[in-house]
Coordinates of C-alpha atoms and ligand atoms in Angstrom, one line a residue:
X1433 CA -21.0 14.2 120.6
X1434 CA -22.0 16.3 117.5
X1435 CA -20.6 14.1 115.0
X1436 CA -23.9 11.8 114.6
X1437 CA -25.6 11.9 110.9
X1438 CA -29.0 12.7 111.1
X1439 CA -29.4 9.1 109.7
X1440 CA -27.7 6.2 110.2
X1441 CA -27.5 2.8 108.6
X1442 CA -28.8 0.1 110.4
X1443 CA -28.4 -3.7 110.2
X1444 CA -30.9 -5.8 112.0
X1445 CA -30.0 -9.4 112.8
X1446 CA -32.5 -10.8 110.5
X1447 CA -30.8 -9.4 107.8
X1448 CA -32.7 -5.9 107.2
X1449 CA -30.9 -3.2 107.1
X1450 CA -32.2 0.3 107.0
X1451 CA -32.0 3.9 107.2
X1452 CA -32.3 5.1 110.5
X1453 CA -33.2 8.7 111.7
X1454 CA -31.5 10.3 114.7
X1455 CA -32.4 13.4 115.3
X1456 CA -35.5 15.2 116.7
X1457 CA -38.2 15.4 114.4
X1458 CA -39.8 19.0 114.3
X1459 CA -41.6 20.5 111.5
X1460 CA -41.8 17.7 109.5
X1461 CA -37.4 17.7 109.7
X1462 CA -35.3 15.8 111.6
X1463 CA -33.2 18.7 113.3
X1464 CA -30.1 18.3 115.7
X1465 CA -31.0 19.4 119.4
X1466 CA -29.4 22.8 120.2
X1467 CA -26.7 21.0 122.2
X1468 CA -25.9 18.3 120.3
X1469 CA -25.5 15.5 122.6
X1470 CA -26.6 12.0 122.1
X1471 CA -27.5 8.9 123.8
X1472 CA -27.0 5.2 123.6
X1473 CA -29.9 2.8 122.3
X1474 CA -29.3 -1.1 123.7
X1475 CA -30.4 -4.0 122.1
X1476 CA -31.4 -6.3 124.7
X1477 CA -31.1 -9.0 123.1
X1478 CA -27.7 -8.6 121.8
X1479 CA -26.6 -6.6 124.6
X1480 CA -24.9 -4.1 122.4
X1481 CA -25.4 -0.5 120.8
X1482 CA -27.3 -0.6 118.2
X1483 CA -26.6 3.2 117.6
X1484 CA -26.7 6.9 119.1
X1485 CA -29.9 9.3 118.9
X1486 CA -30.0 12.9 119.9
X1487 CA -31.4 13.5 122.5
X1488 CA -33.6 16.6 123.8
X1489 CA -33.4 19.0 126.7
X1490 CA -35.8 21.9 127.8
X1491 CA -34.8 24.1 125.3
X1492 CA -35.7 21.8 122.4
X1493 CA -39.2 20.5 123.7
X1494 CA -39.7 24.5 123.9
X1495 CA -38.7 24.7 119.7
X1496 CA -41.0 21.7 119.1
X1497 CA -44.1 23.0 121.3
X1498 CA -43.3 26.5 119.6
X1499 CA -43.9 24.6 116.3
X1500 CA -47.0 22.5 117.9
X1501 CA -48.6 26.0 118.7
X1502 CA -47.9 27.5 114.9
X1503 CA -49.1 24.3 113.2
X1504 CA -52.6 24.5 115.8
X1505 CA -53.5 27.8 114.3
X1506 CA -54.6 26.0 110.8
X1507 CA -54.5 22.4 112.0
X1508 CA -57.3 22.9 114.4
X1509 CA -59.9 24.1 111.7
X1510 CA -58.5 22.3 108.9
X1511 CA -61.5 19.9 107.1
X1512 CA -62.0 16.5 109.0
X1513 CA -61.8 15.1 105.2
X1514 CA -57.7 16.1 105.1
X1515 CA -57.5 14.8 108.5
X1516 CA -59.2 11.0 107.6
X1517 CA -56.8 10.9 104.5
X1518 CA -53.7 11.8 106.5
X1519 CA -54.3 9.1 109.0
X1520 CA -55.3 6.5 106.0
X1521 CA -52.4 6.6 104.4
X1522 CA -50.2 6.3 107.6
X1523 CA -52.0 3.4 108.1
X1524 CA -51.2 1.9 105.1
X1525 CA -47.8 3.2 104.8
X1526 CA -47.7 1.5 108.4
X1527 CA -48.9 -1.7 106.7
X1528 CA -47.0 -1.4 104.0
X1529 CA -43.8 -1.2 106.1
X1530 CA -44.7 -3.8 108.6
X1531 CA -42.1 -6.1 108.0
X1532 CA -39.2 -3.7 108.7
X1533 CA -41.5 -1.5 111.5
X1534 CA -41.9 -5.2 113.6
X1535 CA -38.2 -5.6 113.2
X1536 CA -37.3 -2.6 114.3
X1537 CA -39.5 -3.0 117.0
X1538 CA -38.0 -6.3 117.9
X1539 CA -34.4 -5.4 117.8
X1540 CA -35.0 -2.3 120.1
X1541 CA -37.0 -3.6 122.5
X1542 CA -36.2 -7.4 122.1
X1543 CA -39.7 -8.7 122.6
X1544 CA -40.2 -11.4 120.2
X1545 CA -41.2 -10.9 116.5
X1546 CA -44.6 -12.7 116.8
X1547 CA -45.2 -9.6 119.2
X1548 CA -44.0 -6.9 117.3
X1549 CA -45.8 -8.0 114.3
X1550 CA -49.1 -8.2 116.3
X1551 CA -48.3 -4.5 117.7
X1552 CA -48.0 -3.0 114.2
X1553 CA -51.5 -4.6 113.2
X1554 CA -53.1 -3.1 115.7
X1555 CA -51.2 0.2 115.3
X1556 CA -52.7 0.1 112.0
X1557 CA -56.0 -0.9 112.7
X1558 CA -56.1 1.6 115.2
X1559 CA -55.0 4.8 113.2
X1560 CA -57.7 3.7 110.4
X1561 CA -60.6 3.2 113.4
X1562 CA -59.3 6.9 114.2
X1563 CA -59.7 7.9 110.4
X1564 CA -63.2 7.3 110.7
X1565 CA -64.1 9.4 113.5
X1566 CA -62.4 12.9 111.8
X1567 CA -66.0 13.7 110.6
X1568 CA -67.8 12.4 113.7
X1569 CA -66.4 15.0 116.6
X1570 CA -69.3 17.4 117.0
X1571 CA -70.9 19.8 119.2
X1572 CA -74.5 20.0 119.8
X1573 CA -77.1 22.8 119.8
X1574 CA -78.7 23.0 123.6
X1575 CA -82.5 24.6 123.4
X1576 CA -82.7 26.4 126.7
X1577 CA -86.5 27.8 125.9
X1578 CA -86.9 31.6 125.6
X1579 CA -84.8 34.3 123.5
X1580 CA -81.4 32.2 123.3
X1581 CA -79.3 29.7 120.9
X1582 CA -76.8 27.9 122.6
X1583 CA -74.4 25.5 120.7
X1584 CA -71.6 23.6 122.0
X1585 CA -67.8 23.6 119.8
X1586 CA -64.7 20.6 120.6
X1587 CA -62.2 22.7 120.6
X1588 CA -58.5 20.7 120.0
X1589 CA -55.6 20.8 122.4
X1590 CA -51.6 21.8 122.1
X1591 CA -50.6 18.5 123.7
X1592 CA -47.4 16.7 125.0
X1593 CA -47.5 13.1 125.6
X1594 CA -45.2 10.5 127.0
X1595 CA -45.1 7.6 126.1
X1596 CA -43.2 3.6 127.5
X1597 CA -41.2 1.5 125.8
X1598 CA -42.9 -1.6 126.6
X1599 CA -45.0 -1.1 123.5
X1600 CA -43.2 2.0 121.4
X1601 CA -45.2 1.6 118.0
X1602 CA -49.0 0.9 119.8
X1603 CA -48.4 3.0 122.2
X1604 CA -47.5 6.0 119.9
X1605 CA -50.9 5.1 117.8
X1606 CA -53.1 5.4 121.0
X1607 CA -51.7 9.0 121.5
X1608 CA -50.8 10.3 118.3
X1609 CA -54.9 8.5 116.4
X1610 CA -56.6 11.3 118.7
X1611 CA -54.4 13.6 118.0
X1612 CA -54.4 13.7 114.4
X1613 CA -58.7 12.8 114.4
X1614 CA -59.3 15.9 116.4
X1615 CA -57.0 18.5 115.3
X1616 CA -55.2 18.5 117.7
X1617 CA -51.2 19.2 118.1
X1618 CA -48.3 17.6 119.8
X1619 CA -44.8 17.3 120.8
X1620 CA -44.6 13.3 121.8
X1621 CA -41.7 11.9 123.8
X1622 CA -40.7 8.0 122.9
X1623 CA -38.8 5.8 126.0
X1624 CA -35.3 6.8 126.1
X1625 CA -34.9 2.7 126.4
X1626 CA -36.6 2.6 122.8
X1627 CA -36.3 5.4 120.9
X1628 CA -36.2 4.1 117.2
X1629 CA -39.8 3.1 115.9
X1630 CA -41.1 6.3 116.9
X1631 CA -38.2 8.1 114.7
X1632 CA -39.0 5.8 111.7
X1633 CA -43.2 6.7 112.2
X1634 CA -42.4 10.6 112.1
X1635 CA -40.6 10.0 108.8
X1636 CA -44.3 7.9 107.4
X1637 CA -46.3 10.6 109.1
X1638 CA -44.3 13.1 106.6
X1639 CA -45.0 10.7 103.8
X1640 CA -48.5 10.6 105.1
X1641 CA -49.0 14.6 103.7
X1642 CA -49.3 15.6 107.4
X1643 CA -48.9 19.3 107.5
X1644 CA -45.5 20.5 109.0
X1645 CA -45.6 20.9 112.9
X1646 CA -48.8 18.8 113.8
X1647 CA -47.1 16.2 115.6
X1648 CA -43.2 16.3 116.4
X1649 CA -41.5 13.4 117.7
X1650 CA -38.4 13.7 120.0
X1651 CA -36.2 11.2 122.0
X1652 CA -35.0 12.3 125.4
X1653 CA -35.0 10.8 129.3
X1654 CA -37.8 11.4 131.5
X1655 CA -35.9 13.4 134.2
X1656 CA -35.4 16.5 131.9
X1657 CA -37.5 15.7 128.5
X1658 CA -40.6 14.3 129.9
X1659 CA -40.5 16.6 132.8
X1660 CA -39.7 19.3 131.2
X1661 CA -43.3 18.2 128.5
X1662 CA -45.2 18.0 132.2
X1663 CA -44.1 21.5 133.6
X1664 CA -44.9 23.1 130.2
X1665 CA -46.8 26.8 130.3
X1666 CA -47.7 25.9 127.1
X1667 CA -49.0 22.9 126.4
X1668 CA -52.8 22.4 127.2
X1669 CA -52.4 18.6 128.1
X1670 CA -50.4 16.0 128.9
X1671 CA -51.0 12.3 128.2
X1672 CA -48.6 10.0 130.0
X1673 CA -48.5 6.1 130.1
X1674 CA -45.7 4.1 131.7
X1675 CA -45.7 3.3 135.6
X1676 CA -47.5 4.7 138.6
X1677 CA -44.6 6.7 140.5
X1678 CA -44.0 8.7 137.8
X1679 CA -47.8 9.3 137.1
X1680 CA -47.8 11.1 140.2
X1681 CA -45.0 13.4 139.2
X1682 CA -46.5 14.1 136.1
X1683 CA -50.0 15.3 137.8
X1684 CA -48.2 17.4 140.0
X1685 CA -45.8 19.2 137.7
X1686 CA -49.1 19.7 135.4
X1687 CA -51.1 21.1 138.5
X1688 CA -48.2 23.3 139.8
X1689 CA -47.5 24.4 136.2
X1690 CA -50.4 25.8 134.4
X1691 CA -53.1 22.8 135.8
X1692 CA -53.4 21.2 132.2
X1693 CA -55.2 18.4 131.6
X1694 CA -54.0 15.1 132.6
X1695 CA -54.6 11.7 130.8
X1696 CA -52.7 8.6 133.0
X1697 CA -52.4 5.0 132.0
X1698 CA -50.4 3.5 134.6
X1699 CA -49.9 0.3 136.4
X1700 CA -51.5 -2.3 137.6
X1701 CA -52.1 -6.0 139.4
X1702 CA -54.6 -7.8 137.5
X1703 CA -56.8 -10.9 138.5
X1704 CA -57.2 -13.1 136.2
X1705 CA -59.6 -15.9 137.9
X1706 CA -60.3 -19.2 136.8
X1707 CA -63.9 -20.8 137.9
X1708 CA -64.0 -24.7 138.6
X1709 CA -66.8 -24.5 135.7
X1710 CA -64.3 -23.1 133.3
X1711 CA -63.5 -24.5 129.7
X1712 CA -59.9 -25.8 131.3
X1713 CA -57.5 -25.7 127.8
X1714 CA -59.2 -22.7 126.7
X1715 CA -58.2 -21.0 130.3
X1716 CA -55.1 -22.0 130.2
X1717 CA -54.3 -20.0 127.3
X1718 CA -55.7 -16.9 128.3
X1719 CA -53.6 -17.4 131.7
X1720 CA -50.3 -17.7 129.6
X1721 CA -50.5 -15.2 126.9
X1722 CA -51.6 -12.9 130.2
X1723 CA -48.8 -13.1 131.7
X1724 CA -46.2 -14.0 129.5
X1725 CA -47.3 -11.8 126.8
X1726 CA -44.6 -9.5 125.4
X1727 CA -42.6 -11.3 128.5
X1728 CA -44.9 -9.5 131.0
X1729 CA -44.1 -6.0 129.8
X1730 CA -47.7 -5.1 129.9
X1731 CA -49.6 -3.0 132.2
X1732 CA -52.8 -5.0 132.1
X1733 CA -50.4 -8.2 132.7
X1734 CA -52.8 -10.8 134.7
X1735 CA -50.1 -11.2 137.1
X1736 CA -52.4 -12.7 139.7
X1737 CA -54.4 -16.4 138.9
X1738 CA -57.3 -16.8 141.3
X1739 CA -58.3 -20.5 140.8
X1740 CA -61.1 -22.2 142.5
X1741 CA -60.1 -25.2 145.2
X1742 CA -61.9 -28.0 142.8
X1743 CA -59.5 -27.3 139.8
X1744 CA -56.7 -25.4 141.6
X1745 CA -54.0 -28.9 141.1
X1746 CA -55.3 -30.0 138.0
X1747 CA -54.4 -25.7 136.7
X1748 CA -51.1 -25.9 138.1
X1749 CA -50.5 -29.2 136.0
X1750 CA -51.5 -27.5 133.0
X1751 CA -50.1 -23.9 134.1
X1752 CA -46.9 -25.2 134.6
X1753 CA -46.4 -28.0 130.9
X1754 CA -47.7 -24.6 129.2
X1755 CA -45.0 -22.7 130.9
X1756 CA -41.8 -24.7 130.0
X1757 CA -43.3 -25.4 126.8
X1758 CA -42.6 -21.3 126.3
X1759 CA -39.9 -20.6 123.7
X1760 CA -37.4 -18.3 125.2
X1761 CA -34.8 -16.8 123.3
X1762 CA -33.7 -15.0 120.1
X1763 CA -36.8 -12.5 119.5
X1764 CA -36.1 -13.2 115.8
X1765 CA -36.3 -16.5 115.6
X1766 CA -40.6 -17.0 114.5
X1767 CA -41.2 -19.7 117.1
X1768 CA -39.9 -17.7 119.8
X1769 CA -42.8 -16.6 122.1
X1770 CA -40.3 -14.3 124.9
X1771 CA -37.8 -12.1 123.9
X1772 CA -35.7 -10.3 125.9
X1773 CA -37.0 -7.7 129.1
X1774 CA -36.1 -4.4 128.0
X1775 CA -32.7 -3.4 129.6
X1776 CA -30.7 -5.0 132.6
X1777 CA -32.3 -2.6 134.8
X1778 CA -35.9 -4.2 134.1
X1779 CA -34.4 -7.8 134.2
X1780 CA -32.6 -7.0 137.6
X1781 CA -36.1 -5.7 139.0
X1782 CA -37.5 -8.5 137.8
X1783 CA -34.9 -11.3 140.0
X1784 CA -35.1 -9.2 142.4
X1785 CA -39.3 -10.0 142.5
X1786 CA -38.1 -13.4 142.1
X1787 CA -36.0 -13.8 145.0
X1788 CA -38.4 -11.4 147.3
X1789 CA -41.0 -14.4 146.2
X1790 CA -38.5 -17.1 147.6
X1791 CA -37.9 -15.1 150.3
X1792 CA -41.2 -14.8 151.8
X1793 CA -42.0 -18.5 151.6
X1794 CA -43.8 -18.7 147.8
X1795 CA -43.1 -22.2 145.6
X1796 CA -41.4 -22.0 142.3
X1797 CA -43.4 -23.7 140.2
X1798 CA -41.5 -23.1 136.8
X1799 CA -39.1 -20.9 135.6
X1800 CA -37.6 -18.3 138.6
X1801 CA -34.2 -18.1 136.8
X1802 CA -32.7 -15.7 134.2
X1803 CA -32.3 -17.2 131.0
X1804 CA -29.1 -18.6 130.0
X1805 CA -28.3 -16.8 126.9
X1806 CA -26.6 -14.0 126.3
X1807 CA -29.7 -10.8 126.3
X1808 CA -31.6 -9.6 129.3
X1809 CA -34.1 -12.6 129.0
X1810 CA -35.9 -14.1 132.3
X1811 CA -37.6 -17.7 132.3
X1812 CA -41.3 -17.7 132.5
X1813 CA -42.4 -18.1 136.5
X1814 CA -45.1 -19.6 137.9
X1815 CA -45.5 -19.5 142.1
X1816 CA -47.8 -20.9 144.2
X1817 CA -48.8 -21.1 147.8
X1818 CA -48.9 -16.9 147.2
X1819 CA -50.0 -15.3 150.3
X1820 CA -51.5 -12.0 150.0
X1821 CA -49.0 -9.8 152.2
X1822 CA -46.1 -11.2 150.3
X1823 CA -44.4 -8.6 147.6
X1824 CA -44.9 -10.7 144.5
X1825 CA -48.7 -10.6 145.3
X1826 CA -48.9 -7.2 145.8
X1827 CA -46.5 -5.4 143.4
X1828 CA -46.3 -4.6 140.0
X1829 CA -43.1 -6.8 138.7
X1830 CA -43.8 -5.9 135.3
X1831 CA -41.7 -9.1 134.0
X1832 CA -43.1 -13.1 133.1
X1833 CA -44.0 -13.8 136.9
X1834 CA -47.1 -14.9 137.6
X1835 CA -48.5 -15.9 141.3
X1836 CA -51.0 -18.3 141.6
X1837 CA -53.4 -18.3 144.4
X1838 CA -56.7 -20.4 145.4
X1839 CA -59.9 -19.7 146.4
X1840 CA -63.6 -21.3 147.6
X1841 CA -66.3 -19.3 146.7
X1842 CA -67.2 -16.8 144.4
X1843 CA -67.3 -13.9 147.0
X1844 CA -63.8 -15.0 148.0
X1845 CA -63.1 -14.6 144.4
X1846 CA -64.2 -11.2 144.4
X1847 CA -62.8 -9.7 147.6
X1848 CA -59.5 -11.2 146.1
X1849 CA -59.8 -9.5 142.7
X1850 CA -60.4 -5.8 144.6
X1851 CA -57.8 -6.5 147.1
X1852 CA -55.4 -4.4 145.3
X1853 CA -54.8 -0.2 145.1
X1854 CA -55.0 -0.6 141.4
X1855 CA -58.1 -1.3 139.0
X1856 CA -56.3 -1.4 135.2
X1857 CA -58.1 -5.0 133.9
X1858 CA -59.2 -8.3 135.0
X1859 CA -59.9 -11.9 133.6
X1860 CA -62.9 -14.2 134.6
X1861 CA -63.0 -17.2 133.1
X1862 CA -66.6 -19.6 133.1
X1863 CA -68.8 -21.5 131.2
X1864 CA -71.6 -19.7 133.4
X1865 CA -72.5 -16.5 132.0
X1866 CA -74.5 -15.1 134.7
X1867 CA -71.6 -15.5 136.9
X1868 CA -69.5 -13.8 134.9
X1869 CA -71.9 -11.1 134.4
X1870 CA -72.3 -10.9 138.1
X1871 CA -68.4 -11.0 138.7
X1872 CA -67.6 -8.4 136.5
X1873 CA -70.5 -5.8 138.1
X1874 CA -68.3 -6.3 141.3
X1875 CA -64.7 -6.1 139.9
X1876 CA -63.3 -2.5 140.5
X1877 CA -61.5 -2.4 136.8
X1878 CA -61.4 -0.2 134.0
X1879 CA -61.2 -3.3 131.8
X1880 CA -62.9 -6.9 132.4
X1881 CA -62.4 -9.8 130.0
X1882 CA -64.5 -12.5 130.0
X1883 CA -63.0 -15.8 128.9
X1884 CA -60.7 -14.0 127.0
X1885 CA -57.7 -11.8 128.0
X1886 CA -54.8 -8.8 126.6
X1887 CA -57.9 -8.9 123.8
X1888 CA -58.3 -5.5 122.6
X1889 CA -60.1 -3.7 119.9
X1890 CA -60.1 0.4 118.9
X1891 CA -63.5 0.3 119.0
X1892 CA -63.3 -0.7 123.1
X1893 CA -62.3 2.1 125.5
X1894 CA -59.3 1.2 127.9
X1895 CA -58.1 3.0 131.2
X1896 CA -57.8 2.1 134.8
X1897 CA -59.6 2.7 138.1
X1898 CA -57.6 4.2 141.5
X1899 CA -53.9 4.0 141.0
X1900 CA -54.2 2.6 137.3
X1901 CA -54.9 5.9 135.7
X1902 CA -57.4 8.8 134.5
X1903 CA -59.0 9.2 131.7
X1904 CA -59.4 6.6 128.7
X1905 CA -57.9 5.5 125.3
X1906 CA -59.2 4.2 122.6
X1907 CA -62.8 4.3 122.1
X1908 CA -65.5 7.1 121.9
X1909 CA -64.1 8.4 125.0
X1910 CA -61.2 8.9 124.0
X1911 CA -62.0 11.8 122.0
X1912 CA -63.4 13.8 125.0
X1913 CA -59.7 13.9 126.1
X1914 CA -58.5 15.6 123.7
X1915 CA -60.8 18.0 123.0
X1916 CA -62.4 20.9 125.6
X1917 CA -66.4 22.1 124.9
X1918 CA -66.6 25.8 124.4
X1919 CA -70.2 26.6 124.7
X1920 CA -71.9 30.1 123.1
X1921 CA -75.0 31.5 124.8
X1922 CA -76.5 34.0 121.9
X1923 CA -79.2 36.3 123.2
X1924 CA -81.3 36.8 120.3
X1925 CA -83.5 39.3 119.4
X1926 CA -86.4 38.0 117.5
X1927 CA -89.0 40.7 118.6
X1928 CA -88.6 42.7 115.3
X1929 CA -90.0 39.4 113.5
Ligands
ADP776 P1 -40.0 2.6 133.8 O1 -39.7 3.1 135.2 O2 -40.6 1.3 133.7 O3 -39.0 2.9 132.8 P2 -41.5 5.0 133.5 O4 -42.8 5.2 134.0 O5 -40.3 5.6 134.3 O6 -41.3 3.5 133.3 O7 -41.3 5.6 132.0 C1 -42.3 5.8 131.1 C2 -42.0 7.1 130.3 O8 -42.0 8.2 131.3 C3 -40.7 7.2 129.6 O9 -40.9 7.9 128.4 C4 -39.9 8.0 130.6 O10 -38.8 8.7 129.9 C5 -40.9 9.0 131.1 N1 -40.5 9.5 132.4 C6 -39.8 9.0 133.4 N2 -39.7 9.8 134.5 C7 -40.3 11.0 134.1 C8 -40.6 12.2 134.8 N3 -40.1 12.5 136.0 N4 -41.3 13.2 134.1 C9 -41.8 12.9 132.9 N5 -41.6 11.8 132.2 C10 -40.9 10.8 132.8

C-alpha cells in the first residue's frame, strides 16, 4: 500500500507494452489519494493481476469536485470555438491511439478485440459529433408582447458521473462529449472491475489542451466512490449507467442529498422479434450479434427472440449453426468473436441464469456451459420452449443467453414485447414496412431497430422507458441534460423613446 508508482509498465499479451497511469487524475495530474491505498485490476481472461490502481474515498471525490467547481468558473463561459478544438483533437489523439486504447480495452475487460476496436471508433466518432455542437447550444429570445425582453441562457453543470465496465472507453465518451460541448465540469468514476482505459483517456484529454480541472477521472468502488459522487452537496448532477438496483440508490442519495439532477441508463430485457415475412439470413445476424455481442455485456442485449409459429423451427436451425459457429476464446486472437465476461462474479451470475433456465423446465439449445479455457468465458446459449414466468425470461442475465420464444400473431407479438418492467430497446425484423411501422408505435422502448440491431449512431438519441432509465444520451437531447435554462424577464422602459 503506498508503494505504487504513479505509472506502471504494462505488458499486454499481444505484445504492447505501455505506460500505465495509477493514480487519480485531478487537475490535469495524476495525484495519489490521501490514503494511499490501492486495488487490484483482473484480467479475465488471464485470470491474473494485471496491476494495482489507487483508489478513491470521500475525501478525494471532495478534492476532485473542489477542482470541478474552480475549473467551472472559466470553463462555463469559455468560447464554444476552444471547446470544438479540445474535443477534435481528443478524437484524433483517440484515433491515433486506437491500436493500443482497443488493447487496453481488451486486456481489462477481456471482451474480444474485434469489440474493443469497434468501441474506440465510435468513441471517436462520437467526441467529434460532440465537437460540432459546441457552437450550436443556445438560448432563445421569448416575445411576451408589451414593455418586456425575455431571453433564455443553458447554463452548464458541476457534474459527477458513473460509469460500467461493460463498455469503459464508449461509455466515458457518452458522458464526458456533453460535458466538454457544454461547458460543463466533472469528476467521473470508471468501474472498479475496469479501471484502466479511463486512466489512459485523462492523460489524451491533457494532451487534448483541456484546461486543468474540467473533467477529473478517478478509480474507486461504488459502495464509497460512487456513493459518495451520488450524496454530493456539491455537484449539480449525477449521470449514472450500469444496472437498475443501483439506479435506485443513486436517485435516492441524489433526492435526499441536495435533489440534483439525475440522468439513468440502466437495464433492460429486450425483444428482439422475428416475423415469418422476415429476410431469414439477414435476421439471423441481427439475432446473434444481439445477444452475443460483447458476450452479452450490453444493456440493450436482445435477450428475448420472439419468432413467429411459420418460421419458428427453421430460426432455431439457423439460430443454433450460428451459435456454435461463435469463436470463443482468447479476446486477442482477431477471429475471436466472445471474450471473456468481466470477472468470476459476472460469469457465476451468469451459470447461475443457466441452471435457473434448466431448472424451470427451458431446452438448451446450444452452449449452457462455461467455456473450457482458462478466463471467465461462458459458451454462447440458446433456450427454447421459454415460458414467460421462468427467470431467464424475465431477468436481466447480462451474459451470451438468449431465450427463444414463439408466437402467432402480430398482437401476440406485441403484448410479448411490453411484457416486461423495462423499455431500453427492441428489434423487429420484416420485409413489410407498414408492419414494422405499426409494431414499433406500440413497443414501449426508448430505442426500436428495425431490421437491424446494437446499431447506433451519435446523431440518434438513446435511453430507456420504466425501469431502463431517465433521461437520454447521445443526440440533441442529450444536451438538455446537461445544461439548466435560466430565463431573464427585463421590464423595459421605452416610454422616453
Ligand atoms: P454491476 O452490478 O453489474 O457491477 P453496477 O450497476 O453495480 O453494475 O455498477 C456500475 C457502476 O456503478 C460502477 O462504476 C460501480 O462502481 C457503481 N456503483 C455500484 N454501486 C454503487 C452505489 N451504491 N453508489 C454509486 N455507484 C455505485
Amino acid at each position: 500500500m503506498g508503494n505504487l508508482p504513479l505509472e506502471v509498465k504494462v505488458e499486454i499479451p499481444n505484445g504492447i507494452s505501455y505506460t500505465q497511469p495509477t493514480g487519480l487524475f485531478i487537475n490535469n495530474e495524476f495525484v495519489y489519494p490521501k490514503d494511499k491505498k490501492t486495488f487490484e485490476d483482473i484480467s479475465p481472461a488471464t485470470e491474473e493481476v494485471i496491476t494495482e490502481v489507487y483508489e478513491a474515498k470521500e475525501e478525494d471525490i471532495d478534492i476532485a469536485v473542489d477542482a470541478a467547481i474552480e475549473a467551472y468558473k472559466t470553463w462555463s463561459v469559455s468560447k464554444p470555438e476552444l471547446r470544438q478544438k479540445v474535443l477534435l483533437k481528443l478524437a484524433d489523439l483517440i484515433d491515433e491511439n486506437a491500436e493500443l486504447l482497443s488493447s487496453i480495452e481488451t486486456y481489462d475487460n477481456g471482451k474480444s478485440l474485434q469489440n474493443s476496436k469497434g468501441d474506440i471508433a465510435l468513441a471517436a466518432a462520437y467526441f467529434r459529433s460532440c465537437a460540432g455542437w459546441c457552437d450550436k447550444i443556445t438560448g432563445n429570445v421569448i416575445n411576451t408582447g408589451g414593455q418586456h425582453f425575455n431571453y433564455t441562457q443553458r447554463v452548464p453543470l458541476v457534474c459527477g458521473q458513473i460509469i460500467p465496465w461493460n463498455f469503459p472507453i464508449l461509455m466515458l465518451s457518452w458522458k464526458l462529449g456533453p460535458v466538454l460541448a457544454t461547458g460543463s465540469t466533472t469528476v467521473l468514476k470508471s468501474a472498479e472491475q475496469t479501471p484502466l482505459s479511463a486512466l489512459y483517456i485523462a492523460k489524451l484529454l491533457a494532451e487534448a489542451g483541456m484546461p486543468k480541472g474540467v473533467v477529473n477521472i478517478v478509480s474507486g468502488f461504488g459502495k464509497i466512490a460512487g456513493a459518495a459522487i451520488a450524496s454530493h452537496m456539491k455537484l449539480d448532477k449525477v449521470a449514472f449507467t450500469g444496472s437498475t438496483l443501483v439506479g435506485k440508490t443513486i436517485m435516492k442519495a441524489a433526492a435526499e442529498s441536495n435533489l440534483k439532477k439525475v440522468t439513468l441508463e440502466l437495464g433492460g430485457k429486450s425483444p428482439n422479434i422475428v416475423f415469418d415475412d422476415a429476410d431469414l439470413d439477414e435476421s439471423i445476424q441481427h439475432i446473434i450479434t444481439g445477444i452475443f455481442y460483447n458476450s452479452g455485456e450490453v444493456c440493450c442485449a436482445g435477450s428475448r427472440v420472439l419468432i413467429q409459429s411459420g418460421i419458428y423451427d427453421k430460426v432455431v436451425a439457423k439460430l443454433k449453426k450460428a451459435a456454435e459457429a461463435i469463436k470463443v476464446g482468447n479476446p486477442f486472437d482477431p477471429d475471436t468473436f466472445m471474450g471473456a465476461q468481466v470477472s468470476e462474479v459476472q460469469m457465476s451470475k451468469i451459470l447461475q441464469y443457466i441452471e435457473s433456465g434448466k431448472e424451470q423446465g427451458a431446452k438448451v439449445i446450444s452452449g449452457g456451459k462455461r467455456g473450457d479455457a482458462k478466463g471467465y468465458f461462458v459458451q454462447p446459449t440458446i433456450f427454447g420452449d421459454v415460458e414467460g414466468h421462468m427467470k431467464i425470461a424475465k431477468e436481466e442475465i447480462f451474459g451470451p443467453v438468449v431465450t427463444l420464444i414463439k408466437f402467432d400473431t402480430v398482437e401476440e407479438a406485441i403484448e410479448l414485447a411490453n411484457d416486461t418492467e423495462y423499455g431500453l430497446a427492441a428489434g423487429i425484423h420484416s420485409s413489410d414496412v407498414n408492419k414494422c411501422i405499426g409494431v414499433a408505435n406500440k413497443i414501449n422502448a426508448g430505442t426500436i431497430w428495425v431490421n437491424t440491431y446494437n446499431d447506433f449512431h451519435p446523431m440518434v438519441p438513446f435511453g430507456g422507458f420504466h425501469s431502463s432509465g431517465i433521461g437520454r444520451e447521445m443526440g440533441e437531447e442529450v444536451f438538455n441534460e446537461y445544461t439548466q435554462t435560466k430565463a431573464v424577464r427585463i421590464k423595459l422602459n421605452t416610454s422616453r423613446f
